[in-house]
PDB file of C-alpha atoms and ligand atoms in Angstrom:
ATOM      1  CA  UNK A 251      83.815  80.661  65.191  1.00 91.00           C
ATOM      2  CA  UNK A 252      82.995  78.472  67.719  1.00 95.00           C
ATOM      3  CA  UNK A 253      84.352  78.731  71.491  1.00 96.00           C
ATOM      4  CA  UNK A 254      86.306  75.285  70.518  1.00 96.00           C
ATOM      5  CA  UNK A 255      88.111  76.475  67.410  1.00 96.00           C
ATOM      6  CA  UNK A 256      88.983  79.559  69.070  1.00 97.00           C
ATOM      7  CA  UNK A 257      90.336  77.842  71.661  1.00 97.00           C
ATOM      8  CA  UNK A 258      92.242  75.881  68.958  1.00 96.00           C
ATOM      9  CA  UNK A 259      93.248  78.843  67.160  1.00 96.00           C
ATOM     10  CA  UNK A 260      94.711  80.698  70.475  1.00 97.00           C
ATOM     11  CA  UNK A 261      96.713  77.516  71.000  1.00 97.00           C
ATOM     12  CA  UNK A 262      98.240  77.507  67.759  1.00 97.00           C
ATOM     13  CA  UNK A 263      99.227  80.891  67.842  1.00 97.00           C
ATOM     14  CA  UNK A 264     100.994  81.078  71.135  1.00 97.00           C
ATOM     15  CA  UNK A 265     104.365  78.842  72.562  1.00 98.00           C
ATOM     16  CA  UNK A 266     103.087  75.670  74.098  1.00 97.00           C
ATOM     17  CA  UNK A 267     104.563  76.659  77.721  1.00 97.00           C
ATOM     18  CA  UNK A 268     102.606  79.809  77.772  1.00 98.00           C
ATOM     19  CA  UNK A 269      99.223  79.023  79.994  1.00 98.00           C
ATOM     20  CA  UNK A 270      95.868  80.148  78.896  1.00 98.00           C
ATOM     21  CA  UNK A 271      93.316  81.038  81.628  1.00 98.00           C
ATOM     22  CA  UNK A 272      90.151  81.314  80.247  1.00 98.00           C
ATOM     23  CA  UNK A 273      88.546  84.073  81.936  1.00 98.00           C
ATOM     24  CA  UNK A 274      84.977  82.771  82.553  1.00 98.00           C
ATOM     25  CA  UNK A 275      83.222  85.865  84.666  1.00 97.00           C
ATOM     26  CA  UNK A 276      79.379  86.301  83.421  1.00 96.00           C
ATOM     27  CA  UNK A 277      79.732  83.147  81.301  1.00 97.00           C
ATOM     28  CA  UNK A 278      77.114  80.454  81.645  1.00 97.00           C
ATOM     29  CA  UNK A 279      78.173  76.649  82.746  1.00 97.00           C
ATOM     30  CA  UNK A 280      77.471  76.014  79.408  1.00 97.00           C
ATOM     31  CA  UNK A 281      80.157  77.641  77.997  1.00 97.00           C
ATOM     32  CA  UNK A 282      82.775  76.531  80.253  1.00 98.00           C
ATOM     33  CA  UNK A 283      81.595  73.281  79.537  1.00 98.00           C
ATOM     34  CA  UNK A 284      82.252  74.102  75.549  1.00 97.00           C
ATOM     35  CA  UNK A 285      85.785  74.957  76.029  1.00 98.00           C
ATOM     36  CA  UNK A 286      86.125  72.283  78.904  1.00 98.00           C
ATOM     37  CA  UNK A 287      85.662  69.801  75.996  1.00 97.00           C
ATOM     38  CA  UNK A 288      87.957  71.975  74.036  1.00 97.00           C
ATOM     39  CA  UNK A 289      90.524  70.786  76.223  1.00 97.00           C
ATOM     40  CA  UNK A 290      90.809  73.760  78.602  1.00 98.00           C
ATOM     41  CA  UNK A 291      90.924  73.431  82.047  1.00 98.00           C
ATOM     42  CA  UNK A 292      92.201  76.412  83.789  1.00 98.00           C
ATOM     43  CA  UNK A 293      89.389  78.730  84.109  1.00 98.00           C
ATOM     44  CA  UNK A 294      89.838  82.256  85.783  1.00 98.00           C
ATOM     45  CA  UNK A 295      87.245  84.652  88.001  1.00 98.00           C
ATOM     46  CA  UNK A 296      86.938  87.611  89.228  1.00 98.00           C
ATOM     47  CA  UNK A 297      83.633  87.417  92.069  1.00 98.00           C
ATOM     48  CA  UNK A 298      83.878  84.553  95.039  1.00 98.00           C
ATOM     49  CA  UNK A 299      80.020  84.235  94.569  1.00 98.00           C
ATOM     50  CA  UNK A 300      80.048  83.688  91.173  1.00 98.00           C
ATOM     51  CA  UNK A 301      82.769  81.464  91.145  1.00 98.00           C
ATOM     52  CA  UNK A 302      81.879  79.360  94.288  1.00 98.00           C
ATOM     53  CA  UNK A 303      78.433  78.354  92.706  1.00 98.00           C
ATOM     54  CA  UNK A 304      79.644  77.576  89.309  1.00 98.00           C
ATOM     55  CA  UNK A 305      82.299  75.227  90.502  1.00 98.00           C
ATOM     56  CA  UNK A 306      80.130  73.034  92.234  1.00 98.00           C
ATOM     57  CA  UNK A 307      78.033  72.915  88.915  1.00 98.00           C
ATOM     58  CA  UNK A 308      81.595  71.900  87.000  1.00 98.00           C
ATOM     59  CA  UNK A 309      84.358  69.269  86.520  1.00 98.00           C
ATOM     60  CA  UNK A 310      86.469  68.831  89.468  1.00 98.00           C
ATOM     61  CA  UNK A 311      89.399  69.075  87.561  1.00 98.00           C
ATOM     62  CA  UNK A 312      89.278  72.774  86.112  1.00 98.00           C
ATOM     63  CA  UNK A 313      91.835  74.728  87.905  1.00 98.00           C
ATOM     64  CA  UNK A 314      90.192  77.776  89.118  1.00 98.00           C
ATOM     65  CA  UNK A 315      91.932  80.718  89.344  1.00 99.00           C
ATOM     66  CA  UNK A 316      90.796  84.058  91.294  1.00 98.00           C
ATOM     67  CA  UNK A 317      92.045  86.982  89.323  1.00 98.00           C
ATOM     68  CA  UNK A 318      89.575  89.869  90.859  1.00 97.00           C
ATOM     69  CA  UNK A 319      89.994  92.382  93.904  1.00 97.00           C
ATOM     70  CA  UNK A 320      89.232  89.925  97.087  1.00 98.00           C
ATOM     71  CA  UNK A 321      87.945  91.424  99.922  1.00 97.00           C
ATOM     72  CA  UNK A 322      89.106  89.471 103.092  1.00 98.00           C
ATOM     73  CA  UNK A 323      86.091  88.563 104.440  1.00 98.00           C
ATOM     74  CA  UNK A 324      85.136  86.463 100.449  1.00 98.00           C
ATOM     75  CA  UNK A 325      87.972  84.421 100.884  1.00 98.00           C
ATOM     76  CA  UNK A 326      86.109  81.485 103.197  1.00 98.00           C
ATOM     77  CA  UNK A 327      84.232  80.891 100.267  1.00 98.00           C
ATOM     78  CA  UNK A 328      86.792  80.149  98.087  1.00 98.00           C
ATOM     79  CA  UNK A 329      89.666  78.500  99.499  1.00 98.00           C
ATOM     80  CA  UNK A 330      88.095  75.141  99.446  1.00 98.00           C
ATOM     81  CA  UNK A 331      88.300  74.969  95.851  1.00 98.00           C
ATOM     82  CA  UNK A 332      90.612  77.525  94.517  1.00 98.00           C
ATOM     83  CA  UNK A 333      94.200  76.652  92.474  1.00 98.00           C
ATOM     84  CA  UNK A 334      95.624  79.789  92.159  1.00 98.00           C
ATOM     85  CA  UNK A 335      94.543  83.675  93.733  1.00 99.00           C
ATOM     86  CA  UNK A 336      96.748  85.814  90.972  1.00 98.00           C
ATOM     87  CA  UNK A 337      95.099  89.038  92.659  1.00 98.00           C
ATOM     88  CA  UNK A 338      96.967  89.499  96.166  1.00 98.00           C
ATOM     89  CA  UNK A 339      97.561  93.166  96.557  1.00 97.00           C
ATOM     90  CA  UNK A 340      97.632  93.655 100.648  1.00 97.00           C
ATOM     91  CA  UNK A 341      99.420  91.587 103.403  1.00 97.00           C
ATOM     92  CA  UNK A 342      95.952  91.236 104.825  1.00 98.00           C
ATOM     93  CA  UNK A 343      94.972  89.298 102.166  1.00 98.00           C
ATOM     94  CA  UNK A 344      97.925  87.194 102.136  1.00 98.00           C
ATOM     95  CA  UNK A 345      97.492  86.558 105.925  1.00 98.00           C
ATOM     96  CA  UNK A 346      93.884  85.752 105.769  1.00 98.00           C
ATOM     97  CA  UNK A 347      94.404  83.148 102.629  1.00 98.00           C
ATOM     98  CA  UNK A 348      97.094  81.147 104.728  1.00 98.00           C
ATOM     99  CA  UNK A 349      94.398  81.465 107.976  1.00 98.00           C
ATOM    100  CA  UNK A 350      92.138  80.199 106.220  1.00 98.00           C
ATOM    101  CA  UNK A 351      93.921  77.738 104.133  1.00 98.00           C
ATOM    102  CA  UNK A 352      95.540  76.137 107.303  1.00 98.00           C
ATOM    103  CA  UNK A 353      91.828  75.892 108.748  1.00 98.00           C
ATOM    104  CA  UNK A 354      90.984  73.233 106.284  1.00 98.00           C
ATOM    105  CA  UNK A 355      94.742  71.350 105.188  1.00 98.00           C
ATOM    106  CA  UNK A 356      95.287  73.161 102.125  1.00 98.00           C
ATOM    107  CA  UNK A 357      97.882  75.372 100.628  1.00 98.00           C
ATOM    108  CA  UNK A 358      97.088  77.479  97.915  1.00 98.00           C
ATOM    109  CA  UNK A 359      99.304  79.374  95.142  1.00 98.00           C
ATOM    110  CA  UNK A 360      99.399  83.035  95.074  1.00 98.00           C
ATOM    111  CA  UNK A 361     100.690  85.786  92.637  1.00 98.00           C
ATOM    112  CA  UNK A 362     101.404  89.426  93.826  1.00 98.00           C
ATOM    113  CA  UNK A 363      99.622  91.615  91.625  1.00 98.00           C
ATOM    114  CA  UNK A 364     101.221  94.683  90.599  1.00 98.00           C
ATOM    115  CA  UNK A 365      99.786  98.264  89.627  1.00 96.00           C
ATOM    116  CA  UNK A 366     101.461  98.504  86.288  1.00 95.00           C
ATOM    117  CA  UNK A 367      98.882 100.615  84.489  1.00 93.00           C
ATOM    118  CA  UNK A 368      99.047 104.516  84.307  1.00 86.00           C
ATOM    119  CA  UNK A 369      95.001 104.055  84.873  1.00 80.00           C
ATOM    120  CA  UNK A 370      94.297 105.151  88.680  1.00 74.00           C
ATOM    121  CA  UNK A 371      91.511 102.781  89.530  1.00 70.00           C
ATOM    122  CA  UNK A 372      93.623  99.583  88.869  1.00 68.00           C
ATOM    123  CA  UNK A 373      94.802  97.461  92.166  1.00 86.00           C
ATOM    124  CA  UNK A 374      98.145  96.077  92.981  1.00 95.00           C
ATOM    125  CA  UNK A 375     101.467  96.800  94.745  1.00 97.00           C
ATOM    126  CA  UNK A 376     104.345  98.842  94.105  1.00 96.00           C
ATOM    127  CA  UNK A 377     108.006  97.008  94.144  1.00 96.00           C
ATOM    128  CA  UNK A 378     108.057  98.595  97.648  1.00 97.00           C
ATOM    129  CA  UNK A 379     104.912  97.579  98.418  1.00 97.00           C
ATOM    130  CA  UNK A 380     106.162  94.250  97.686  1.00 98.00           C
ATOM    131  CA  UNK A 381     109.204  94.046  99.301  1.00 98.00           C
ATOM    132  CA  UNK A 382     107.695  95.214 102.339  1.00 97.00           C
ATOM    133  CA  UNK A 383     105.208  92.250 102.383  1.00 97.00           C
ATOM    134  CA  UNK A 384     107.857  89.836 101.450  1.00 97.00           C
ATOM    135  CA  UNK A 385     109.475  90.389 104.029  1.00 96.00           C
ATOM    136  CA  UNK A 386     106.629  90.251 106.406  1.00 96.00           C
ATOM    137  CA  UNK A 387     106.116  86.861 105.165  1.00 95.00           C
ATOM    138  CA  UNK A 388     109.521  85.777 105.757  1.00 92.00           C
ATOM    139  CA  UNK A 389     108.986  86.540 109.419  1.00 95.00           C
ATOM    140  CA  UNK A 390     105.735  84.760 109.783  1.00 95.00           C
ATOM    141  CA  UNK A 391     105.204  81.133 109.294  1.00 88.00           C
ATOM    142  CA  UNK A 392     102.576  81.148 106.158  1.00 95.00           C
ATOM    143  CA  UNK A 393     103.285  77.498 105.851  1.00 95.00           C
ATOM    144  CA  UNK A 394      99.593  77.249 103.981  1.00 98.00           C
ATOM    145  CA  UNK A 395     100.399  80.168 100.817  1.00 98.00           C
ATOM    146  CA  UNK A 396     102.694  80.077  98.250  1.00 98.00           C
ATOM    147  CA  UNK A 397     104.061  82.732  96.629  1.00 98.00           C
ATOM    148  CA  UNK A 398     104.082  81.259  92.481  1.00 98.00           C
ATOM    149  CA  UNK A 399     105.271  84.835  91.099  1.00 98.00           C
ATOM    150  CA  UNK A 400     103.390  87.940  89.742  1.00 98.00           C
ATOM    151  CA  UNK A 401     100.183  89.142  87.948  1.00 98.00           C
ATOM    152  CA  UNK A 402      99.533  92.779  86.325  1.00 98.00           C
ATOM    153  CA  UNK A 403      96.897  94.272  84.107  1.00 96.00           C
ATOM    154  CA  UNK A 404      97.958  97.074  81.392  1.00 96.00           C
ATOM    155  CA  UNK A 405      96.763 100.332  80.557  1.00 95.00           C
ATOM    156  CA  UNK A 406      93.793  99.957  78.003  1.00 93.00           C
ATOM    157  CA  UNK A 407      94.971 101.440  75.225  1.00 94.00           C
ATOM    158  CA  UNK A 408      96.134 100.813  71.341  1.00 93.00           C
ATOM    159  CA  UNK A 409      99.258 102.272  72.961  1.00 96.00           C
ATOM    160  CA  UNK A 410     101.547  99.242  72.301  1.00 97.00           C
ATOM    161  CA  UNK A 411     104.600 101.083  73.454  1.00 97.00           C
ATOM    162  CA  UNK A 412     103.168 102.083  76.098  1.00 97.00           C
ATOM    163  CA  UNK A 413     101.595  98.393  77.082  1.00 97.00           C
ATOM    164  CA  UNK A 414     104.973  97.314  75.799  1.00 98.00           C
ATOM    165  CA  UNK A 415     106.969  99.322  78.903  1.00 97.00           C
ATOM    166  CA  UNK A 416     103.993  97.787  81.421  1.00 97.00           C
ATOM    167  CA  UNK A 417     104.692  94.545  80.533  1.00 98.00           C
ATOM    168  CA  UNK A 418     108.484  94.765  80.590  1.00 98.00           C
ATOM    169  CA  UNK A 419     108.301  97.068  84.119  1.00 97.00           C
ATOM    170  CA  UNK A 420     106.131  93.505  85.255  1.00 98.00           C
ATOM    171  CA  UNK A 421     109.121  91.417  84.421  1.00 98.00           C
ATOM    172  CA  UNK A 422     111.443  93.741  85.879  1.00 98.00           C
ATOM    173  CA  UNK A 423     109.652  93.224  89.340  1.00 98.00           C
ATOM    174  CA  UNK A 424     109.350  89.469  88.943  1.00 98.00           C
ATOM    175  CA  UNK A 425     113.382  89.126  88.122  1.00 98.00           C
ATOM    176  CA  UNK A 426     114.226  91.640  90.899  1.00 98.00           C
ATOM    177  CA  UNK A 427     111.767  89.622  93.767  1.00 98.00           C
ATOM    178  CA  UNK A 428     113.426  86.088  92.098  1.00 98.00           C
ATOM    179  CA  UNK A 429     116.802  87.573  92.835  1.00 98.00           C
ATOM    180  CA  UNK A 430     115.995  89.219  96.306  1.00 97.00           C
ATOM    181  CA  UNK A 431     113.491  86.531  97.730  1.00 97.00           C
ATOM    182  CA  UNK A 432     113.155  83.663  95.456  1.00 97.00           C
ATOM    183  CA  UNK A 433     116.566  82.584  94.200  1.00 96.00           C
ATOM    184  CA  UNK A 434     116.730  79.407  95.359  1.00 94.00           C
ATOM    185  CA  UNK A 435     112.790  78.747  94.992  1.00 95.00           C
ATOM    186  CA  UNK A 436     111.462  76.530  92.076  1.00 96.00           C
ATOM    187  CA  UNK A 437     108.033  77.672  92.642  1.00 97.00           C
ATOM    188  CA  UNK A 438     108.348  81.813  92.232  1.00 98.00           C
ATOM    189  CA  UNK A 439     108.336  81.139  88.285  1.00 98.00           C
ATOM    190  CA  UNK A 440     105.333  83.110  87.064  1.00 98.00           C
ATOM    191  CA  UNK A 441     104.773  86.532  85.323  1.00 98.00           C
ATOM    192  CA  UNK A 442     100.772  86.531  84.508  1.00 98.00           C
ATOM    193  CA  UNK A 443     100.121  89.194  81.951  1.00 98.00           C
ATOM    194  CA  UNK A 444      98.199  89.819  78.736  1.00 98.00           C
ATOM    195  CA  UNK A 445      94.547  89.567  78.164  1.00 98.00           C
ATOM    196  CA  UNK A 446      92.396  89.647  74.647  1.00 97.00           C
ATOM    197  CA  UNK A 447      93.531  93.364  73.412  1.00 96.00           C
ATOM    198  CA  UNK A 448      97.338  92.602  74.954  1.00 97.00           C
ATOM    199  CA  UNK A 449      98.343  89.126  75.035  1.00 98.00           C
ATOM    200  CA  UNK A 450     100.890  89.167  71.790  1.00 98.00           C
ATOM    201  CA  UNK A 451     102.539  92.290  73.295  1.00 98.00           C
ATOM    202  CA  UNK A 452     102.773  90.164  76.598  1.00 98.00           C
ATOM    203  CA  UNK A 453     104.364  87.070  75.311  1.00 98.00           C
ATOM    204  CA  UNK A 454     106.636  88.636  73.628  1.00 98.00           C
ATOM    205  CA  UNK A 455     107.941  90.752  76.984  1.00 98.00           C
ATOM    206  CA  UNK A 456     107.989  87.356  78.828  1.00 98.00           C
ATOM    207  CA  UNK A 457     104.456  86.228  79.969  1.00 98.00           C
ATOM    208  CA  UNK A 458     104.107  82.714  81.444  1.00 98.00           C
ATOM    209  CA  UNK A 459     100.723  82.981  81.850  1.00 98.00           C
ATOM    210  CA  UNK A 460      97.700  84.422  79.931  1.00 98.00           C
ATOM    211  CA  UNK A 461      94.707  85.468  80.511  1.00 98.00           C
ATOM    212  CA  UNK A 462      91.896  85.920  77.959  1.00 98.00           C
ATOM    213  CA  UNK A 463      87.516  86.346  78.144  1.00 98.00           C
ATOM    214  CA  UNK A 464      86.406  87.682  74.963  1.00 97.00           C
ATOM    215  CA  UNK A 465      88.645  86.158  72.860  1.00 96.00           C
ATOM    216  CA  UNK A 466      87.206  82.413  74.015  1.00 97.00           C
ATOM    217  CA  UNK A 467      83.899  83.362  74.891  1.00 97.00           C
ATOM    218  CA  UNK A 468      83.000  86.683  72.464  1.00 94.00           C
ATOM    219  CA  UNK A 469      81.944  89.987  73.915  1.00 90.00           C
ATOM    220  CA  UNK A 470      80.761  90.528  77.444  1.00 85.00           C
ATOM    221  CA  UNK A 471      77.750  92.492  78.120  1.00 72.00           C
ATOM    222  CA  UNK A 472      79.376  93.654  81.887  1.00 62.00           C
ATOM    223  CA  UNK A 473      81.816  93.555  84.282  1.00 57.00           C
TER     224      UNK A 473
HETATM  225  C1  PLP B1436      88.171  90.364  82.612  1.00 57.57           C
HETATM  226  C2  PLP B1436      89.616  90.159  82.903  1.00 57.57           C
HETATM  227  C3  PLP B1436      90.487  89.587  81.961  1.00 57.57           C
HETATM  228  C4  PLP B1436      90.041  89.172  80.564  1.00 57.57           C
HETATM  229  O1  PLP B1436      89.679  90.263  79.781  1.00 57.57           O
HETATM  230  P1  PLP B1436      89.402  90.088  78.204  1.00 57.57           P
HETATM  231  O2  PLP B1436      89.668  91.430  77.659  1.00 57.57           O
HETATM  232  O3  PLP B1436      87.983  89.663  78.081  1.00 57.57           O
HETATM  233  O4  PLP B1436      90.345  89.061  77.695  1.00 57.57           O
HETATM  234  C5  PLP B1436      91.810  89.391  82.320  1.00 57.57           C
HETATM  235  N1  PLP B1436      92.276  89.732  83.530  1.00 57.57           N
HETATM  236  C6  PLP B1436      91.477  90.282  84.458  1.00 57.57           C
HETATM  237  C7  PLP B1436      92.075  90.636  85.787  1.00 57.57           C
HETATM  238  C8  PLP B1436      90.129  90.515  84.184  1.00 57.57           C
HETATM  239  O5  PLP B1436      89.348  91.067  85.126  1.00 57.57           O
END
């Protein structure tokens, strides 16, 4: 199959208000390009290097999305450009994205990612965690950040009860934050989970947004 039809295929099998990103780390501007005339436009990465040169290469209107581990001092290089950073996981972060997003006029969506997996090496925040910087940013004027909802990557495993109780702890974070933060905010609306091995088990538990690589673009050889 072509990157086209399974782009096609993925949008026939999933609800309409359900967002793909197409996860485009290691893929060449030629590919994008194939599912850019697919109809896709929201594109995700996971390195500021690699996704500051391709975009420049690229449509201006793809939505990039950062879904990697950002080190502070990489996020210069992408805040010109960037939609959404799904990968916030420190109140450092946080504060340098709205420094650096007031140094040029922007403001720029961003999704608390949460350490949902039993695996130890995955990032994110616990609901504490959270909480904590929530309330942190409720003290300080970040008038150039947004805070759009929450991200989380499951345990890789066949496991589906297991990804199953990941997903729905994910949720359980997002409605508790909505209800203790959010609940008269529009904008806190999204739970991003489920990737090519997950994403069935993630719609079903309530995922807004998905995010999927090989299932576009084939096997990666990396990363
Ligand atoms: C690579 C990656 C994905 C996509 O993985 P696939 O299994 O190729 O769909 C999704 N989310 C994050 C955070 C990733 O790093």
């Amino acid at each position: 199959m072509t990157i086209s039809e399974k782009i096609g295929q993925l949008r026939k099998e999933i609800p309409s208000n359900v967002k793909i990103v197409a996860v485009s780390k290691t893929r060449s501007v030629d590919e994008i390009m194939e599912a850019y005339f697919a109809g896709q436009r929201i594109f995700g990465e996971n390195k500021a290097q690699e996704v500051a040169s391709k975009q420049v290469m690229l449509p201006s209107d793809i939505e990039w999305h950062f879904i990697g581990h950002l080190q502070t001092n990489k996020v210069k290089q992408i805040i010109p450009f960037i939609t959404l950073i799904q990968s916030i996981d420190s109140l450092k972060l946080l504060r340098m994205v709205n420094k650096e997003a007031l140094a040029i006029n922007r403001t720029i969506d961003c999704l608390l990612q949460f350490h949902i997996a039993t695996e130890e090496t995955k990032f994110g925040l616990d609901l504490q965690e959270a909480k904590t910087l929530l309330q942190a940013v409720n003290i300080e004027n970040m008038n150039n950040i947004v805070i759009s909802g929450v991200m989380g990557l499951a345990t890789y495993t066949d496991n589906v009860n297991l990804i199953s109780r990941e997903f729905q702890f994910l949720k359980s974070c997002f409605l508790f934050l909505k209800s203790a933060f959010f609940s008269d905010n529009e904008r806190f609306k999204e739970i991003s989970m489920g990737m090519s091995g997950d994403y069935l088990t993630a719609i079903r538990e309530g995922s807004t947004m998905i995010r999927v690589g090989t299932m576009v673009f084939g096997e990666r050889n990396y990363k």
